[in-house]
Amino acid sequence: MNTILFQLSGALATILLAFTVGMFYGGIRRKIIARIQNRVGPPIYQNFLDVIKLYSKDTSIHHGAMQHMGPVFAITASITSLMFIPVLNGDGWFWFKNLNFSGDLIFLVYMMVFGSLGMALGAGQTGNPNSAIGVTRGLSQMVGYEIPFVMSMVALMAQFHTTSITGLMNIQMQENTWLMFSNPFAFIAAVLAMLGMFHYSPFDIVHAPAEVASGPVSEFGGKYLGLMMSSGSIFAFVKLTLFVDVFMGGAANLIELVIKTFALYLIPVLYGVVSPRYRTEQAITYFWKWPLFFGILAILWASF
Amino acid sequence: MYNDNNAQTIVEYIKNFTRKNSLFMLAYGTGCGAIELPATLTSRYDAERLGVRGAATPRQADLLLITGYLSTKTLKRVIRVYEQMQDPKYVIGFGSCTINGGMYWDSYNTIKLLDKYIPVDVYINGCMPRPESVIAGFKELQRLIAEGKADGATKYKENLDWYRENQKKVLKNWPLVEYNW
Amino acid sequence: MKTSFIKEELLFQQLATAFENVVIEIVRKETVFVYASKEFVLPILLYAKEKLGYNSFSHLSCVDWIENDEFELVYIIWSPETKINLFVKTRIDRQNPTMENTDMIWRQINTYQREIREMFGIEFPGFVGEKEFILEDWEDVPPMRRDFDTLEYVNDTFFEREGREDKQDVRERIAKRSGEEIPDFAKKYSRE
């Protein structure tokens, strides 16, 4: 069964699943925002319409080679990170096992940065000043949220002596508990860092349309914008599934996965709807206060 | 079998359906009409339920909304913004000033007829048009797109010389750059 | 009841002692006009700013007196202590319109001078500012002059939608409706 064809079809199925779920979550988010603002809001399949329209648009903008590579880098990074995420736990549906190895948690922490870097390269080539400001803001914010996130991951790895996601999932299954209960401080630090990872309000300083004209993507139209949107949807699924795998014991089937990821997804969405936008230095200060404190607590909890 | 007319029709239908239900709008708000747009987009009239949402830059936009009068100085920028947009693209002229000059009929610095300079798909009448009229305009544009009649961009490409001649008549010493589309 | 003009009278005295060849008029409460010839404008503005405390510059505008073949420049300055608006008015020749540059007193005069240079064609020798302000590559008569025919320019330059032939100058009709008389100088440049 372990043929290359089998692996490839599994990978394709995973990408399709991630794309669909991410897109629907985006649509549900737009609906939630609309309902909270007392509007009817777009239908929840609106993001699909947007993406299909964007892919059917002409795209004839040329600023240089890197401009064409940037969106490709972004979606490559998203798909590569997705390949290292175990979608279901235990002997779940065999298609979604993908390319796990021991040590993939460390690899993922690096891989999740790669997409932003690719986008930064592409945006830099366009020469749009708004893109440059947006990229600077994005990298600064990344420095903010990566530190508590990495601290919480390091705490987990040190506590359970494993650097593999499947290892962490197996531990949770054996001990019949979730890591969000056995190391609560790591969970709090990681969730606070996740608020920044999603780039939703109040941490939407990168894409703020009123300030920097949508930042890094301001010079990307048509198919490139469609690529960026697809990449964002897949990456949202990656982040949510990683958190479910690490902290909530993974999911035995797809329905459980959807329920758990959606519950987790509501945290950044609902927190974002009622919050105005931070300034750059406020966002970084935010991450270097309580999330960092909880990150240190998590490491202490793991050591003693 | 794959290239027969039915398949083409189905693909065109799907394309037009997504295009009409997902309009990224760039509001060129130099005129007074820009004040009607917040009401159109927010809670009371909620244009997002029709799929209309704001785009931040011309590269991302499908729909250029010209709200009110255009002076010759802003016309230059409008032409540039229009040419930077990616096909397929649509233009809505908004308010009497874009239709026939409105109250600026004898102003030395305001163009009177927008569709001589860039192709306009839908005009919204009024001074100012209320959000209901704006949404009616969006609906009309959606009907045109669904029927495949909103082809201003193609017209612009075909009759580029004619449009350039008209533009040069107003913008005498202004270099009109050929943008890629 | 007679309004008292104590601070206006004081300003009148101060200006009258400082400058001889100016006409000063107290128009109403907190409004004083000074009519001066063009070389006295700079000293009056400087004196009012440095000695009398008129340190807020409100406006610089221009009026086209085409009948007298003159432009009138109006400098409006204001004092936060006395709350008086001081209008310094000067007339300059219309055929060769030049005026002294005054933007060293208040920097914001620079912007007004750019506008007046563009809209009326008045030159300010020695003044540094971008040539183009609101209009870009304008080749005609400066458009705010009263001998510039707007309608003719519009008919030459712009297209016109059919069905607007009924557009016309309605000033006379409005004047008749409200029972006012249009003065002769306005009729002369009316478009009928």
Short mmCIF file of C-alpha atoms in Angstrom, two decimals, chain B residues 22-171:
data_model
loop_
_atom_site.label_atom_id
_atom_site.label_comp_id
_atom_site.label_asym_id
_atom_site.label_seq_id
_atom_site.Cartn_x
_atom_site.Cartn_y
_atom_site.Cartn_z
CA SER B 22 -18.07 38.91 -6.64
CA LEU B 23 -17.41 42.52 -7.48
CA PHE B 24 -14.33 44.06 -5.92
CA MET B 25 -15.07 47.74 -5.97
CA LEU B 26 -12.59 50.57 -6.15
CA ALA B 27 -14.41 53.75 -5.22
CA TYR B 28 -12.75 56.73 -6.83
CA GLY B 29 -14.14 59.14 -4.31
CA THR B 30 -13.06 62.57 -5.48
CA GLY B 31 -16.58 63.89 -5.89
CA CYS B 32 -19.23 64.46 -3.28
CA GLY B 33 -20.78 61.05 -4.00
CA ALA B 34 -18.21 59.27 -1.86
CA ILE B 35 -20.32 60.15 1.17
CA GLU B 36 -23.07 57.80 -0.01
CA LEU B 37 -20.74 54.81 -0.07
CA PRO B 38 -20.27 54.27 3.68
CA ALA B 39 -24.04 54.06 4.03
CA THR B 40 -24.22 51.65 1.09
CA LEU B 41 -21.55 49.35 2.46
CA THR B 42 -22.42 49.28 6.15
CA SER B 43 -25.26 47.98 8.28
CA ARG B 44 -28.23 49.80 6.81
CA TYR B 45 -27.94 48.89 3.12
CA ASP B 46 -25.22 46.20 3.23
CA ALA B 47 -23.92 45.88 -0.32
CA GLU B 48 -21.74 42.95 0.76
CA ARG B 49 -24.75 40.62 0.56
CA LEU B 50 -24.61 41.16 -3.22
CA GLY B 51 -20.93 40.26 -3.22
CA VAL B 52 -19.74 43.84 -3.54
CA ARG B 53 -16.77 44.59 -1.36
CA GLY B 54 -14.09 47.21 -1.34
CA ALA B 55 -10.72 46.65 -2.98
CA ALA B 56 -7.71 48.52 -1.77
CA THR B 57 -5.81 48.98 -5.02
CA PRO B 58 -6.67 49.10 -8.74
CA ARG B 59 -4.77 45.87 -9.33
CA GLN B 60 -7.27 43.93 -7.24
CA ALA B 61 -10.42 45.70 -8.40
CA ASP B 62 -13.07 44.70 -10.94
CA LEU B 63 -15.32 47.67 -10.62
CA LEU B 64 -14.36 51.33 -10.78
CA LEU B 65 -16.93 53.56 -9.19
CA ILE B 66 -16.58 57.20 -10.18
CA THR B 67 -18.47 59.22 -7.65
CA GLY B 68 -19.34 62.61 -9.01
CA TYR B 69 -17.53 65.28 -10.96
CA LEU B 70 -14.11 64.77 -12.47
CA SER B 71 -11.83 67.70 -12.99
CA THR B 72 -9.29 67.43 -15.79
CA LYS B 73 -6.62 66.90 -13.16
CA THR B 74 -8.37 63.90 -11.66
CA LEU B 75 -9.27 62.56 -15.10
CA LYS B 76 -5.60 61.83 -15.68
CA ARG B 77 -5.49 59.69 -12.57
CA VAL B 78 -8.77 57.99 -13.43
CA ILE B 79 -7.44 56.95 -16.83
CA ARG B 80 -4.30 55.65 -15.20
CA VAL B 81 -6.24 53.74 -12.55
CA TYR B 82 -8.57 52.31 -15.19
CA GLU B 83 -5.69 51.07 -17.30
CA GLN B 84 -4.01 49.48 -14.30
CA MET B 85 -7.06 47.36 -13.56
CA GLN B 86 -7.11 43.79 -14.82
CA ASP B 87 -9.64 42.44 -17.31
CA PRO B 88 -12.57 42.01 -17.06
CA LYS B 89 -13.29 45.41 -15.59
CA TYR B 90 -16.37 47.54 -15.27
CA VAL B 91 -17.06 51.22 -14.66
CA ILE B 92 -20.04 52.78 -12.97
CA GLY B 93 -20.61 56.51 -13.43
CA PHE B 94 -22.23 57.84 -10.35
CA GLY B 95 -24.33 61.03 -10.20
CA SER B 96 -25.39 63.64 -12.76
CA CYS B 97 -21.92 65.15 -13.07
CA THR B 98 -20.56 62.10 -14.85
CA ILE B 99 -23.60 61.92 -17.14
CA ASN B 100 -23.84 65.46 -18.47
CA GLY B 101 -21.82 67.73 -16.25
CA GLY B 102 -24.66 68.34 -13.82
CA MET B 103 -24.34 71.63 -12.03
CA TYR B 104 -20.85 72.07 -13.49
CA TRP B 105 -22.16 72.52 -17.03
CA ASP B 106 -20.13 75.70 -17.55
CA SER B 107 -17.12 74.94 -15.42
CA TYR B 108 -13.81 75.37 -17.20
CA ASN B 109 -12.16 72.55 -15.31
CA THR B 110 -14.70 69.73 -15.15
CA ILE B 111 -15.36 67.18 -17.85
CA LYS B 112 -18.97 66.86 -18.91
CA LEU B 113 -19.21 63.43 -20.49
CA LEU B 114 -17.37 60.61 -18.88
CA ASP B 115 -18.05 57.99 -21.56
CA LYS B 116 -16.03 59.91 -24.13
CA TYR B 117 -12.88 59.27 -22.10
CA ILE B 118 -13.38 55.83 -20.58
CA PRO B 119 -16.12 53.29 -21.34
CA VAL B 120 -18.94 53.34 -18.82
CA ASP B 121 -21.13 50.29 -18.32
CA VAL B 122 -23.81 51.69 -16.02
CA TYR B 123 -24.80 55.20 -15.07
CA ILE B 124 -26.54 55.93 -11.81
CA ASN B 125 -28.68 59.03 -12.03
CA GLY B 126 -29.19 61.54 -9.25
CA CYS B 127 -27.52 64.34 -7.38
CA MET B 128 -26.71 62.56 -5.16
CA PRO B 129 -28.10 59.07 -5.80
CA ARG B 130 -29.28 57.53 -2.56
CA PRO B 131 -27.94 54.11 -1.50
CA GLU B 132 -31.09 52.48 -2.92
CA SER B 133 -30.18 53.82 -6.37
CA VAL B 134 -26.59 52.71 -5.93
CA ILE B 135 -27.74 49.18 -5.15
CA ALA B 136 -30.10 49.33 -8.13
CA GLY B 137 -27.07 50.28 -10.21
CA PHE B 138 -25.13 47.29 -8.89
CA LYS B 139 -28.09 45.06 -9.74
CA GLU B 140 -28.23 46.47 -13.26
CA LEU B 141 -24.52 45.84 -13.70
CA GLN B 142 -24.96 42.29 -12.46
CA ARG B 143 -27.73 41.76 -15.02
CA LEU B 144 -25.47 43.06 -17.78
CA ILE B 145 -22.59 40.83 -16.66
CA ALA B 146 -24.85 37.77 -16.52
CA GLU B 147 -25.99 38.48 -20.08
CA GLY B 148 -22.39 39.09 -21.13
CA LYS B 149 -23.09 42.65 -22.23
CA ALA B 150 -20.78 44.50 -19.85
CA ASP B 151 -17.88 44.60 -22.29
CA GLY B 152 -16.55 48.10 -21.73
CA ALA B 153 -12.98 46.87 -21.47
CA THR B 154 -13.14 45.20 -24.90
CA LYS B 155 -14.63 48.35 -26.39
CA TYR B 156 -11.81 50.38 -24.89
CA LYS B 157 -9.19 48.14 -26.41
CA GLU B 158 -10.85 48.11 -29.82
CA ASN B 159 -11.44 51.87 -29.98
CA LEU B 160 -8.29 52.90 -28.17
CA ASP B 161 -7.37 55.51 -30.79
CA TRP B 162 -10.72 57.23 -30.50
CA TYR B 163 -10.51 57.32 -26.71
CA ARG B 164 -6.91 58.55 -26.81
CA GLU B 165 -7.89 61.34 -29.20
CA ASN B 166 -10.64 62.49 -26.84
CA GLN B 167 -8.33 62.29 -23.86
CA LYS B 168 -5.61 64.26 -25.64
CA LYS B 169 -8.13 67.00 -26.37
CA VAL B 170 -8.40 67.72 -22.66
CA LEU B 171 -5.00 66.58 -21.40
#
